[in-house]
PDB file of C-alpha atoms in Angstrom:
ATOM      1  CA  MET A   1      15.830  88.114  61.651  1.00  0.00           C
ATOM      2  CA  ALA A   2      14.546  90.386  64.407  1.00  0.00           C
ATOM      3  CA  LEU A   3      12.068  87.676  65.433  1.00  0.00           C
ATOM      4  CA  LEU A   4      14.814  85.054  65.502  1.00  0.00           C
ATOM      5  CA  LEU A   5      17.017  87.225  67.711  1.00  0.00           C
ATOM      6  CA  GLN A   6      14.067  87.817  70.040  1.00  0.00           C
ATOM      7  CA  ALA A   7      13.563  84.051  70.319  1.00  0.00           C
ATOM      8  CA  MET A   8      17.243  83.688  71.262  1.00  0.00           C
ATOM      9  CA  GLU A   9      16.801  86.196  74.053  1.00  0.00           C
ATOM     10  CA  THR A  10      13.962  84.362  75.804  1.00  0.00           C
ATOM     11  CA  ARG A  11      14.738  83.180  79.317  1.00  0.00           C
ATOM     12  CA  VAL A  12      14.338  79.436  78.699  1.00  0.00           C
ATOM     13  CA  GLY A  13      15.654  79.492  75.137  1.00  0.00           C
ATOM     14  CA  LYS A  14      12.429  78.328  73.535  1.00  0.00           C
ATOM     15  CA  VAL A  15       9.046  79.815  72.708  1.00  0.00           C
ATOM     16  CA  GLN A  16       5.535  78.706  71.797  1.00  0.00           C
ATOM     17  CA  VAL A  17       4.949  78.460  68.056  1.00  0.00           C
ATOM     18  CA  ALA A  18       1.489  79.971  68.529  1.00  0.00           C
ATOM     19  CA  THR A  19       3.008  83.002  70.273  1.00  0.00           C
ATOM     20  CA  LEU A  20       5.486  83.568  67.454  1.00  0.00           C
ATOM     21  CA  ARG A  21       2.699  83.397  64.897  1.00  0.00           C
ATOM     22  CA  GLN A  22       0.682  85.946  66.843  1.00  0.00           C
ATOM     23  CA  VAL A  23       3.629  88.349  66.890  1.00  0.00           C
ATOM     24  CA  ALA A  24       4.791  87.905  63.285  1.00  0.00           C
ATOM     25  CA  PRO A  25       3.032  85.101  61.369  1.00  0.00           C
ATOM     26  CA  ARG A  26       4.950  85.332  58.083  1.00  0.00           C
ATOM     27  CA  ALA A  27       8.340  85.619  59.779  1.00  0.00           C
ATOM     28  CA  ALA A  28       7.548  82.711  62.109  1.00  0.00           C
ATOM     29  CA  ASP A  29       6.561  80.453  59.211  1.00  0.00           C
ATOM     30  CA  LYS A  30       9.724  81.359  57.279  1.00  0.00           C
ATOM     31  CA  LEU A  31      11.938  80.543  60.268  1.00  0.00           C
ATOM     32  CA  LEU A  32      10.188  77.213  60.784  1.00  0.00           C
ATOM     33  CA  GLU A  33      10.364  76.336  57.081  1.00  0.00           C
ATOM     34  CA  ALA A  34      14.086  77.137  57.034  1.00  0.00           C
ATOM     35  CA  ARG A  35      14.491  74.985  60.180  1.00  0.00           C
ATOM     36  CA  LEU A  36      16.227  77.820  61.982  1.00  0.00           C
ATOM     37  CA  LEU A  37      13.564  77.126  64.583  1.00  0.00           C
ATOM     38  CA  VAL A  38      12.796  73.464  65.300  1.00  0.00           C
ATOM     39  CA  ALA A  39      10.091  71.675  67.297  1.00  0.00           C
ATOM     40  CA  THR A  40      11.076  70.890  70.876  1.00  0.00           C
ATOM     41  CA  GLY A  41       8.258  69.648  73.112  1.00  0.00           C
ATOM     42  CA  ARG A  42       5.688  71.939  74.682  1.00  0.00           C
ATOM     43  CA  ILE A  43       5.338  74.986  76.892  1.00  0.00           C
ATOM     44  CA  PRO A  44       2.121  74.159  78.780  1.00  0.00           C
ATOM     45  CA  VAL A  45       0.964  77.694  79.513  1.00  0.00           C
ATOM     46  CA  VAL A  46      -2.065  79.361  77.952  1.00  0.00           C
ATOM     47  CA  ALA A  47      -3.745  82.736  78.136  1.00  0.00           C
ATOM     48  CA  ALA A  48      -7.163  81.966  79.577  1.00  0.00           C
ATOM     49  CA  MET A  49     -10.028  84.310  78.801  1.00  0.00           C
ATOM     50  CA  ASP A  50     -12.043  84.043  82.002  1.00  0.00           C
ATOM     51  CA  GLY A  51     -14.170  86.900  83.292  1.00  0.00           C
ATOM     52  CA  TYR A  52     -12.840  89.081  80.426  1.00  0.00           C
ATOM     53  CA  GLU A  53      -9.296  88.946  81.809  1.00  0.00           C
ATOM     54  CA  ASP A  54      -6.336  87.609  79.862  1.00  0.00           C
ATOM     55  CA  GLU A  55      -4.497  85.568  82.502  1.00  0.00           C
ATOM     56  CA  PRO A  56      -1.654  83.110  81.798  1.00  0.00           C
ATOM     57  CA  ILE A  57      -2.264  79.800  83.528  1.00  0.00           C
ATOM     58  CA  PRO A  58      -0.725  76.303  83.273  1.00  0.00           C
ATOM     59  CA  ALA A  59      -2.277  73.727  80.965  1.00  0.00           C
ATOM     60  CA  GLU A  60      -2.346  70.325  82.649  1.00  0.00           C
ATOM     61  CA  TRP A  61      -2.317  66.863  81.104  1.00  0.00           C
ATOM     62  CA  CYS A  62      -5.454  64.808  81.839  1.00  0.00           C
ATOM     63  CA  PRO A  63      -4.737  61.051  81.443  1.00  0.00           C
ATOM     64  CA  GLU A  64      -8.450  60.212  81.416  1.00  0.00           C
ATOM     65  CA  ARG A  65      -9.249  62.589  78.577  1.00  0.00           C
ATOM     66  CA  GLY A  66      -5.891  62.137  76.879  1.00  0.00           C
ATOM     67  CA  GLN A  67      -5.543  65.873  76.366  1.00  0.00           C
ATOM     68  CA  TYR A  68      -4.194  69.098  77.817  1.00  0.00           C
ATOM     69  CA  GLY A  69      -6.473  71.644  79.405  1.00  0.00           C
ATOM     70  CA  TYR A  70      -7.358  73.724  82.429  1.00  0.00           C
ATOM     71  CA  ARG A  71     -10.365  74.427  84.630  1.00  0.00           C
ATOM     72  CA  ASP A  72     -11.952  77.845  84.465  1.00  0.00           C
ATOM     73  CA  SER A  73     -13.223  79.847  87.443  1.00  0.00           C
ATOM     74  CA  VAL A  74     -16.402  77.768  87.702  1.00  0.00           C
ATOM     75  CA  GLY A  75     -14.635  74.421  87.359  1.00  0.00           C
ATOM     76  CA  ARG A  76     -15.364  73.661  83.711  1.00  0.00           C
ATOM     77  CA  TRP A  77     -12.694  71.738  81.806  1.00  0.00           C
ATOM     78  CA  ILE A  78     -11.329  73.775  78.897  1.00  0.00           C
ATOM     79  CA  THR A  79      -9.461  71.726  76.295  1.00  0.00           C
ATOM     80  CA  VAL A  80      -6.165  73.074  74.952  1.00  0.00           C
ATOM     81  CA  GLU A  81      -5.093  71.821  71.544  1.00  0.00           C
ATOM     82  CA  ALA A  82      -1.559  70.456  71.379  1.00  0.00           C
ATOM     83  CA  GLY A  83      -0.690  72.959  68.642  1.00  0.00           C
ATOM     84  CA  GLU A  84      -1.426  75.873  70.973  1.00  0.00           C
ATOM     85  CA  ILE A  85       1.357  74.888  73.369  1.00  0.00           C
ATOM     86  CA  ALA A  86       3.840  73.339  70.909  1.00  0.00           C
ATOM     87  CA  ALA A  87       7.281  74.889  71.425  1.00  0.00           C
ATOM     88  CA  CYS A  88      10.278  75.516  69.188  1.00  0.00           C
ATOM     89  CA  ALA A  89      13.929  76.330  69.845  1.00  0.00           C
ATOM     90  CA  VAL A  90      16.768  77.821  67.855  1.00  0.00           C
ATOM     91  CA  ASP A  91      18.996  75.431  65.902  1.00  0.00           C
ATOM     92  CA  TYR A  92      22.226  77.118  66.967  1.00  0.00           C
ATOM     93  CA  PRO A  93      24.642  75.070  64.788  1.00  0.00           C
ATOM     94  CA  LEU A  94      22.648  76.001  61.676  1.00  0.00           C
ATOM     95  CA  VAL A  95      22.061  79.611  62.714  1.00  0.00           C
ATOM     96  CA  LEU A  96      25.726  80.244  63.548  1.00  0.00           C
ATOM     97  CA  ALA A  97      26.865  78.601  60.310  1.00  0.00           C
ATOM     98  CA  LYS A  98      24.599  80.953  58.354  1.00  0.00           C
ATOM     99  CA  MET A  99      25.814  83.965  60.333  1.00  0.00           C
ATOM    100  CA  LEU A 100      29.437  83.241  59.409  1.00  0.00           C
ATOM    101  CA  VAL A 101      28.883  81.942  55.860  1.00  0.00           C
ATOM    102  CA  ALA A 102      30.820  84.886  54.367  1.00  0.00           C
ATOM    103  CA  PHE A 103      33.952  84.087  56.403  1.00  0.00           C
ATOM    104  CA  GLU A 104      36.694  81.489  56.120  1.00  0.00           C
ATOM    105  CA  ARG A 105      35.875  79.568  59.281  1.00  0.00           C
ATOM    106  CA  ALA A 106      37.672  76.776  61.157  1.00  0.00           C
ATOM    107  CA  GLY A 107      36.527  74.702  64.103  1.00  0.00           C
ATOM    108  CA  ALA A 108      34.158  71.937  65.112  1.00  0.00           C
ATOM    109  CA  SER A 109      30.973  71.507  63.091  1.00  0.00           C
ATOM    110  CA  ARG A 110      28.907  72.068  66.241  1.00  0.00           C
ATOM    111  CA  PRO A 111      29.531  75.003  68.616  1.00  0.00           C
ATOM    112  CA  ASN A 112      31.147  74.030  71.916  1.00  0.00           C
ATOM    113  CA  PRO A 113      29.140  75.098  75.034  1.00  0.00           C
ATOM    114  CA  LEU A 114      31.139  77.328  77.405  1.00  0.00           C
ATOM    115  CA  ILE A 115      28.240  78.367  79.655  1.00  0.00           C
ATOM    116  CA  ASP A 116      25.507  75.814  79.135  1.00  0.00           C
ATOM    117  CA  GLY A 117      22.595  77.296  77.222  1.00  0.00           C
ATOM    118  CA  PHE A 118      24.072  80.798  77.043  1.00  0.00           C
ATOM    119  CA  VAL A 119      27.617  80.951  75.587  1.00  0.00           C
ATOM    120  CA  TRP A 120      29.255  78.864  72.857  1.00  0.00           C
ATOM    121  CA  ASP A 121      32.700  78.677  71.222  1.00  0.00           C
ATOM    122  CA  VAL A 122      32.114  78.860  67.461  1.00  0.00           C
ATOM    123  CA  GLY A 123      35.724  78.399  66.284  1.00  0.00           C
ATOM    124  CA  THR A 124      37.838  80.942  64.416  1.00  0.00           C
ATOM    125  CA  ILE A 125      37.357  83.167  61.381  1.00  0.00           C
ATOM    126  CA  ARG A 126      39.680  85.066  59.070  1.00  0.00           C
ATOM    127  CA  LEU A 127      39.119  88.776  59.571  1.00  0.00           C
ATOM    128  CA  LYS A 128      40.859  91.525  57.646  1.00  0.00           C
ATOM    129  CA  GLY A 129      43.283  93.355  59.920  1.00  0.00           C
ATOM    130  CA  ALA A 130      43.994  90.402  62.212  1.00  0.00           C
ATOM    131  CA  LYS A 131      47.437  88.783  62.205  1.00  0.00           C
ATOM    132  CA  SER A 132      45.951  85.329  62.850  1.00  0.00           C
ATOM    133  CA  PRO A 133      42.511  83.656  62.861  1.00  0.00           C
ATOM    134  CA  VAL A 134      40.149  85.380  65.287  1.00  0.00           C
ATOM    135  CA  PRO A 135      38.318  83.283  67.941  1.00  0.00           C
ATOM    136  CA  VAL A 136      34.541  83.743  67.875  1.00  0.00           C
ATOM    137  CA  TRP A 137      32.075  83.076  70.675  1.00  0.00           C
ATOM    138  CA  PHE A 138      28.325  83.497  70.630  1.00  0.00           C
ATOM    139  CA  ALA A 139      26.348  84.600  73.695  1.00  0.00           C
ATOM    140  CA  ARG A 140      22.718  85.319  74.444  1.00  0.00           C
ATOM    141  CA  ARG A 141      20.903  87.259  77.206  1.00  0.00           C
ATOM    142  CA  LEU A 142      23.854  89.462  78.116  1.00  0.00           C
ATOM    143  CA  ALA A 143      21.473  91.967  79.704  1.00  0.00           C
ATOM    144  CA  ASP A 144      20.717  89.323  82.349  1.00  0.00           C
ATOM    145  CA  PRO A 145      23.064  90.146  85.280  1.00  0.00           C
ATOM    146  CA  ALA A 146      23.548  86.446  86.140  1.00  0.00           C
ATOM    147  CA  VAL A 147      24.625  85.579  82.580  1.00  0.00           C
ATOM    148  CA  TRP A 148      26.866  88.628  82.311  1.00  0.00           C
ATOM    149  CA  THR A 149      28.620  87.861  85.612  1.00  0.00           C
ATOM    150  CA  LYS A 150      29.454  84.336  84.420  1.00  0.00           C
ATOM    151  CA  LEU A 151      30.655  85.542  81.016  1.00  0.00           C
ATOM    152  CA  ASP A 152      32.735  88.368  82.471  1.00  0.00           C
ATOM    153  CA  ALA A 153      34.489  85.908  84.793  1.00  0.00           C
ATOM    154  CA  LEU A 154      35.098  83.543  81.861  1.00  0.00           C
ATOM    155  CA  LEU A 155      36.596  86.341  79.750  1.00  0.00           C
ATOM    156  CA  GLU A 156      38.983  87.174  82.574  1.00  0.00           C
ATOM    157  CA  ARG A 157      40.091  83.537  82.945  1.00  0.00           C
ATOM    158  CA  ARG A 158      40.480  82.941  79.208  1.00  0.00           C
ATOM    159  CA  ALA A 159      42.092  86.034  77.752  1.00  0.00           C
ATOM    160  CA  PRO A 160      42.736  85.908  73.968  1.00  0.00           C
ATOM    161  CA  GLU A 161      46.227  86.332  72.551  1.00  0.00           C
ATOM    162  CA  GLU A 162      45.192  89.132  70.202  1.00  0.00           C
ATOM    163  CA  VAL A 163      41.462  89.713  69.917  1.00  0.00           C
ATOM    164  CA  ARG A 164      38.260  87.727  70.368  1.00  0.00           C
ATOM    165  CA  VAL A 165      34.815  88.471  68.918  1.00  0.00           C
ATOM    166  CA  ILE A 166      31.748  87.725  71.029  1.00  0.00           C
ATOM    167  CA  LEU A 167      28.648  87.860  68.847  1.00  0.00           C
ATOM    168  CA  THR A 168      25.374  88.228  70.698  1.00  0.00           C
ATOM    169  CA  SER A 169      21.642  88.256  70.108  1.00  0.00           C
ATOM    170  CA  THR A 170      21.385  90.985  72.774  1.00  0.00           C
ATOM    171  CA  SER A 171      20.736  94.392  71.208  1.00  0.00           C
ATOM    172  CA  GLY A 172      23.702  96.740  71.152  1.00  0.00           C
ATOM    173  CA  ASP A 173      22.179  99.284  73.539  1.00  0.00           C
ATOM    174  CA  ARG A 174      21.713  96.591  76.237  1.00  0.00           C
ATOM    175  CA  ILE A 175      25.196  95.049  76.143  1.00  0.00           C
ATOM    176  CA  PRO A 176      27.147  95.762  79.361  1.00  0.00           C
ATOM    177  CA  THR A 177      30.570  97.366  79.131  1.00  0.00           C
ATOM    178  CA  THR A 178      33.661  95.204  79.512  1.00  0.00           C
ATOM    179  CA  LEU A 179      37.051  96.587  80.488  1.00  0.00           C
ATOM    180  CA  SER A 180      38.852  94.083  78.274  1.00  0.00           C
ATOM    181  CA  GLU A 181      39.913  95.701  75.002  1.00  0.00           C
ATOM    182  CA  ARG A 182      40.741  92.322  73.488  1.00  0.00           C
ATOM    183  CA  ASN A 183      37.184  91.025  73.826  1.00  0.00           C
ATOM    184  CA  VAL A 184      34.956  92.821  71.330  1.00  0.00           C
ATOM    185  CA  ILE A 185      31.244  92.247  71.962  1.00  0.00           C
ATOM    186  CA  VAL A 186      29.075  92.875  68.910  1.00  0.00           C
ATOM    187  CA  GLY A 187      25.301  92.694  68.545  1.00  0.00           C
ATOM    188  CA  VAL A 188      24.463  90.502  65.557  1.00  0.00           C
ATOM    189  CA  ALA A 189      21.741  92.916  64.426  1.00  0.00           C
ATOM    190  CA  ASP A 190      24.370  95.652  64.077  1.00  0.00           C
ATOM    191  CA  VAL A 191      26.571  93.797  61.581  1.00  0.00           C
ATOM    192  CA  LEU A 192      24.164  91.900  59.323  1.00  0.00           C
ATOM    193  CA  GLY A 193      24.730  92.387  55.608  1.00  0.00           C
ATOM    194  CA  ALA A 194      20.983  93.057  55.204  1.00  0.00           C
ATOM    195  CA  PRO A 195      18.035  93.021  57.625  1.00  0.00           C
ATOM    196  CA  SER A 196      16.486  90.028  55.821  1.00  0.00           C
ATOM    197  CA  THR A 197      19.539  87.744  55.965  1.00  0.00           C
ATOM    198  CA  LEU A 198      21.530  86.110  58.758  1.00  0.00           C
ATOM    199  CA  ALA A 199      24.860  86.533  56.977  1.00  0.00           C
ATOM    200  CA  ILE A 200      27.178  88.888  58.850  1.00  0.00           C
ATOM    201  CA  SER A 201      29.001  91.440  56.716  1.00  0.00           C
ATOM    202  CA  PRO A 202      32.814  90.993  56.909  1.00  0.00           C
ATOM    203  CA  HIS A 203      33.227  94.720  56.282  1.00  0.00           C
ATOM    204  CA  ALA A 204      30.809  95.697  59.071  1.00  0.00           C
ATOM    205  CA  LEU A 205      32.329  93.253  61.562  1.00  0.00           C
ATOM    206  CA  GLY A 206      35.859  94.316  60.651  1.00  0.00           C
ATOM    207  CA  ALA A 207      34.915  97.950  61.259  1.00  0.00           C
ATOM    208  CA  ARG A 208      33.691  97.037  64.746  1.00  0.00           C
ATOM    209  CA  VAL A 209      36.739  94.975  65.673  1.00  0.00           C
ATOM    210  CA  PHE A 210      39.420  97.164  64.056  1.00  0.00           C
ATOM    211  CA  PRO A 211      37.874 100.643  63.733  1.00  0.00           C
ATOM    212  CA  GLY A 212      41.268 102.328  63.449  1.00  0.00           C
ATOM    213  CA  GLN A 213      42.044 100.487  60.203  1.00  0.00           C
ATOM    214  CA  VAL A 214      38.980 101.692  58.300  1.00  0.00           C
ATOM    215  CA  GLN A 215      39.721 104.164  55.510  1.00  0.00           C
ATOM    216  CA  ARG A 216      37.384 107.059  56.245  1.00  0.00           C
ATOM    217  CA  ARG A 217      36.259 110.245  54.576  1.00  0.00           C
ATOM    218  CA  PHE A 218      36.548 113.456  56.589  1.00  0.00           C
ATOM    219  CA  PRO A 219      34.781 115.118  58.349  1.00  0.00           C
ATOM    220  CA  ILE A 220      32.125 112.374  58.351  1.00  0.00           C
ATOM    221  CA  ASP A 221      31.772 108.786  57.199  1.00  0.00           C
ATOM    222  CA  HIS A 222      29.916 105.642  58.188  1.00  0.00           C
ATOM    223  CA  SER A 223      29.993 101.862  57.966  1.00  0.00           C
ATOM    224  CA  GLU A 224      27.935 100.295  55.195  1.00  0.00           C
ATOM    225  CA  GLU A 225      24.991  99.526  57.486  1.00  0.00           C
ATOM    226  CA  CYS A 226      25.346 102.876  59.367  1.00  0.00           C
ATOM    227  CA  GLY A 227      25.875 101.103  62.670  1.00  0.00           C
ATOM    228  CA  LEU A 228      29.011 103.234  63.026  1.00  0.00           C
ATOM    229  CA  VAL A 229      29.310 106.917  62.199  1.00  0.00           C
ATOM    230  CA  TRP A 230      32.745 108.548  62.288  1.00  0.00           C
ATOM    231  CA  HIS A 231      32.275 112.253  62.922  1.00  0.00           C
ATOM    232  CA  ARG A 232      35.559 114.150  62.977  1.00  0.00           C
ATOM    233  CA  SER A 233      37.495 112.493  65.837  1.00  0.00           C
ATOM    234  CA  GLU A 234      34.524 110.604  67.315  1.00  0.00           C
ATOM    235  CA  THR A 235      33.099 107.138  66.654  1.00  0.00           C
ATOM    236  CA  LEU A 236      29.349 106.957  67.279  1.00  0.00           C
ATOM    237  CA  THR A 237      27.550 103.611  67.468  1.00  0.00           C
ATOM    238  CA  PHE A 238      23.905 103.203  66.448  1.00  0.00           C
ATOM    239  CA  SER A 239      21.834 100.061  67.043  1.00  0.00           C
ATOM    240  CA  GLY A 240      18.378  99.145  65.878  1.00  0.00           C
ATOM    241  CA  ASP A 241      17.193  98.587  62.315  1.00  0.00           C
ATOM    242  CA  LYS A 242      15.083 101.745  62.181  1.00  0.00           C
ATOM    243  CA  GLN A 243      17.814 104.095  63.414  1.00  0.00           C
ATOM    244  CA  ARG A 244      20.312 102.649  60.951  1.00  0.00           C
ATOM    245  CA  ARG A 245      17.787 102.839  58.113  1.00  0.00           C
ATOM    246  CA  LEU A 246      17.074 106.479  58.985  1.00  0.00           C
ATOM    247  CA  LEU A 247      20.796 107.259  58.827  1.00  0.00           C
ATOM    248  CA  GLN A 248      21.168 105.414  55.521  1.00  0.00           C
ATOM    249  CA  ILE A 249      18.442 107.598  54.008  1.00  0.00           C
ATOM    250  CA  LEU A 250      20.015 110.808  55.259  1.00  0.00           C
ATOM    251  CA  PHE A 251      23.519 109.835  54.167  1.00  0.00           C
ATOM    252  CA  ALA A 252      22.306 108.777  50.711  1.00  0.00           C
ATOM    253  CA  ALA A 253      20.923 112.284  50.274  1.00  0.00           C
ATOM    254  CA  TYR A 254      24.120 113.817  51.670  1.00  0.00           C
ATOM    255  CA  TRP A 255      26.452 111.956  49.323  1.00  0.00           C
ATOM    256  CA  SER A 256      24.222 112.695  46.318  1.00  0.00           C
ATOM    257  CA  ARG A 257      24.266 116.412  47.235  1.00  0.00           C
ATOM    258  CA  SER A 258      20.466 116.536  47.533  1.00  0.00           C
ATOM    259  CA  ALA A 259      20.720 116.858  51.250  1.00  0.00           C
ATOM    260  CA  VAL A 260      17.396 118.300  52.481  1.00  0.00           C
ATOM    261  CA  LEU A 261      14.604 115.801  53.156  1.00  0.00           C
ATOM    262  CA  ARG A 262      11.197 116.012  54.796  1.00  0.00           C
ATOM    263  CA  ILE A 263      11.309 114.589  58.320  1.00  0.00           C
ATOM    264  CA  ALA A 264       7.929 112.881  57.976  1.00  0.00           C
ATOM    265  CA  ALA A 265       8.997 111.126  54.762  1.00  0.00           C
ATOM    266  CA  VAL A 266      12.300 109.967  56.293  1.00  0.00           C
ATOM    267  CA  LEU A 267      10.582 108.558  59.391  1.00  0.00           C
ATOM    268  CA  GLU A 268       7.981 106.799  57.264  1.00  0.00           C
ATOM    269  CA  GLU A 269      10.591 105.225  54.980  1.00  0.00           C
ATOM    270  CA  ALA A 270      12.701 104.164  57.980  1.00  0.00           C
ATOM    271  CA  GLY A 271       9.731 102.200  59.323  1.00  0.00           C
ATOM    272  CA  TYR A 272       8.575 104.378  62.206  1.00  0.00           C
ATOM    273  CA  GLY A 273       5.124 104.923  60.692  1.00  0.00           C
ATOM    274  CA  GLY A 274       2.798 107.195  62.605  1.00  0.00           C
ATOM    275  CA  GLN A 275       4.131 106.185  66.017  1.00  0.00           C
ATOM    276  CA  VAL A 276       7.141 108.539  65.871  1.00  0.00           C
ATOM    277  CA  ASN A 277       6.894 112.026  64.400  1.00  0.00           C
ATOM    278  CA  THR A 278      10.184 113.681  65.437  1.00  0.00           C
ATOM    279  CA  LEU A 279      13.867 112.874  65.148  1.00  0.00           C
ATOM    280  CA  LYS A 280      14.192 113.269  68.909  1.00  0.00           C
ATOM    281  CA  LYS A 281      11.693 110.447  69.459  1.00  0.00           C
ATOM    282  CA  ALA A 282      13.403 108.317  66.809  1.00  0.00           C
ATOM    283  CA  PHE A 283      16.787 108.548  68.556  1.00  0.00           C
ATOM    284  CA  GLY A 284      15.394 108.259  72.084  1.00  0.00           C
ATOM    285  CA  ARG A 285      17.457 109.552  74.997  1.00  0.00           C
ATOM    286  CA  ARG A 286      20.691 110.052  73.094  1.00  0.00           C
ATOM    287  CA  ASN A 287      21.645 113.487  71.740  1.00  0.00           C
ATOM    288  CA  ASP A 288      24.913 112.815  69.895  1.00  0.00           C
ATOM    289  CA  TRP A 289      23.077 112.623  66.549  1.00  0.00           C
ATOM    290  CA  ARG A 290      22.533 116.404  66.826  1.00  0.00           C
ATOM    291  CA  ARG A 291      26.262 116.892  66.166  1.00  0.00           C
ATOM    292  CA  PHE A 292      25.822 116.055  62.480  1.00  0.00           C
ATOM    293  CA  ILE A 293      22.060 116.097  61.779  1.00  0.00           C
ATOM    294  CA  ARG A 294      20.215 119.393  61.460  1.00  0.00           C
ATOM    295  CA  PHE A 295      16.456 119.970  61.289  1.00  0.00           C
ATOM    296  CA  ASP A 296      14.243 122.984  60.714  1.00  0.00           C
ATOM    297  CA  ASP A 297      10.705 123.696  59.490  1.00  0.00           C
ATOM    298  CA  GLY A 298       9.903 119.997  58.968  1.00  0.00           C
ATOM    299  CA  ASN A 299      13.139 119.309  57.061  1.00  0.00           C
ATOM    300  CA  CYS A 300      16.313 117.465  58.044  1.00  0.00           C
ATOM    301  CA  TRP A 301      19.784 117.003  56.588  1.00  0.00           C
ATOM    302  CA  ILE A 302      23.367 115.939  57.350  1.00  0.00           C
ATOM    303  CA  ASP A 303      25.640 118.851  58.246  1.00  0.00           C
ATOM    304  CA  PRO A 304      29.013 117.727  59.633  1.00  0.00           C
TER     305      PRO A 304
END
C-alpha cells in the first residue's frame, strides 16, 4: 500500500513499471496483478550508464529501426526495450472503491473530477457520529503549493453543511493546515485497517473526524492503529507505518502490564532495522512522545 500511495504522489500521476519493480518488485507485481495499477503508454526516459555516470536521458523513437533508444557520448545507438519504459497509472475508481469498501457509500460509480488529475468527489459515506451522510473527496499531492492553493480556494467556495472528509495519498506530516474546521483532511495511510490492505477502518476514520465522541480511557488511550494518542487533555497525531507500529508494541506491553521492553527489540520489530538505534531518531524532530514514553539503560516503556 505504501508503494501505491507513492505512485499516487508522483508529479504526472504515472510511473515506469521498471522503476516500481526496482523499488519493490513483489509489491509492484501484486499491484499490477490486482489491476490497481494499469498500463498507460510509456515514459520515454532511461538512466544511461555512460562514462560510469547514471544520467537520466530521453529515449527517442527511431522509425527506421522501429525501436526506442538513445545515442551515447560517442554517438552509438543504444536500444531501449519497450518494457523498460512502459508506464502504469492508478485506477482511481477501483482504488477508491476498495478504500471505502467497509462503508455504506452513495454516489456515482466513477469519482467526479473537481481539480483535473488531483482532486475527485467520491460521493458520501455513513460515518458514526454524523447526522447525515458525509461527503468524501480524494486529493493527491497536497504538499505541492500549486495543488494546495487550488484545493484551498475550492474548499472556501464549496463549504459543507456539516463536515466533509478529504482523503489524501499525501503523508500526514506533509499535509498543510486548513482553517476550516468542517473540512477534515486525513492521510489514507493513517486510517487503514491494516498496512497490507486498502480498506479504511471506520473506527479510525471516525476518530479522526469526530475525536470528541470517542470513548477514551484516562490518562492515556489510542486509536486502534495508534495514529492518534490521547494523553490526558491532549490529542497527539502520529503518521508513518513504523511510528504507529512502534506505538502499538509499546501499548500492547502497557495494557498487558509487562511494560518494560528493550529499545533495540522494539525498533527491530517496528521495522527500523539497523538504520535507527534510538527512539529520538525513530520519532524525528518531534518531542511530544516524551510526555508518555520513558527510556533508560536500553529499555523503554509507557508511563502516562
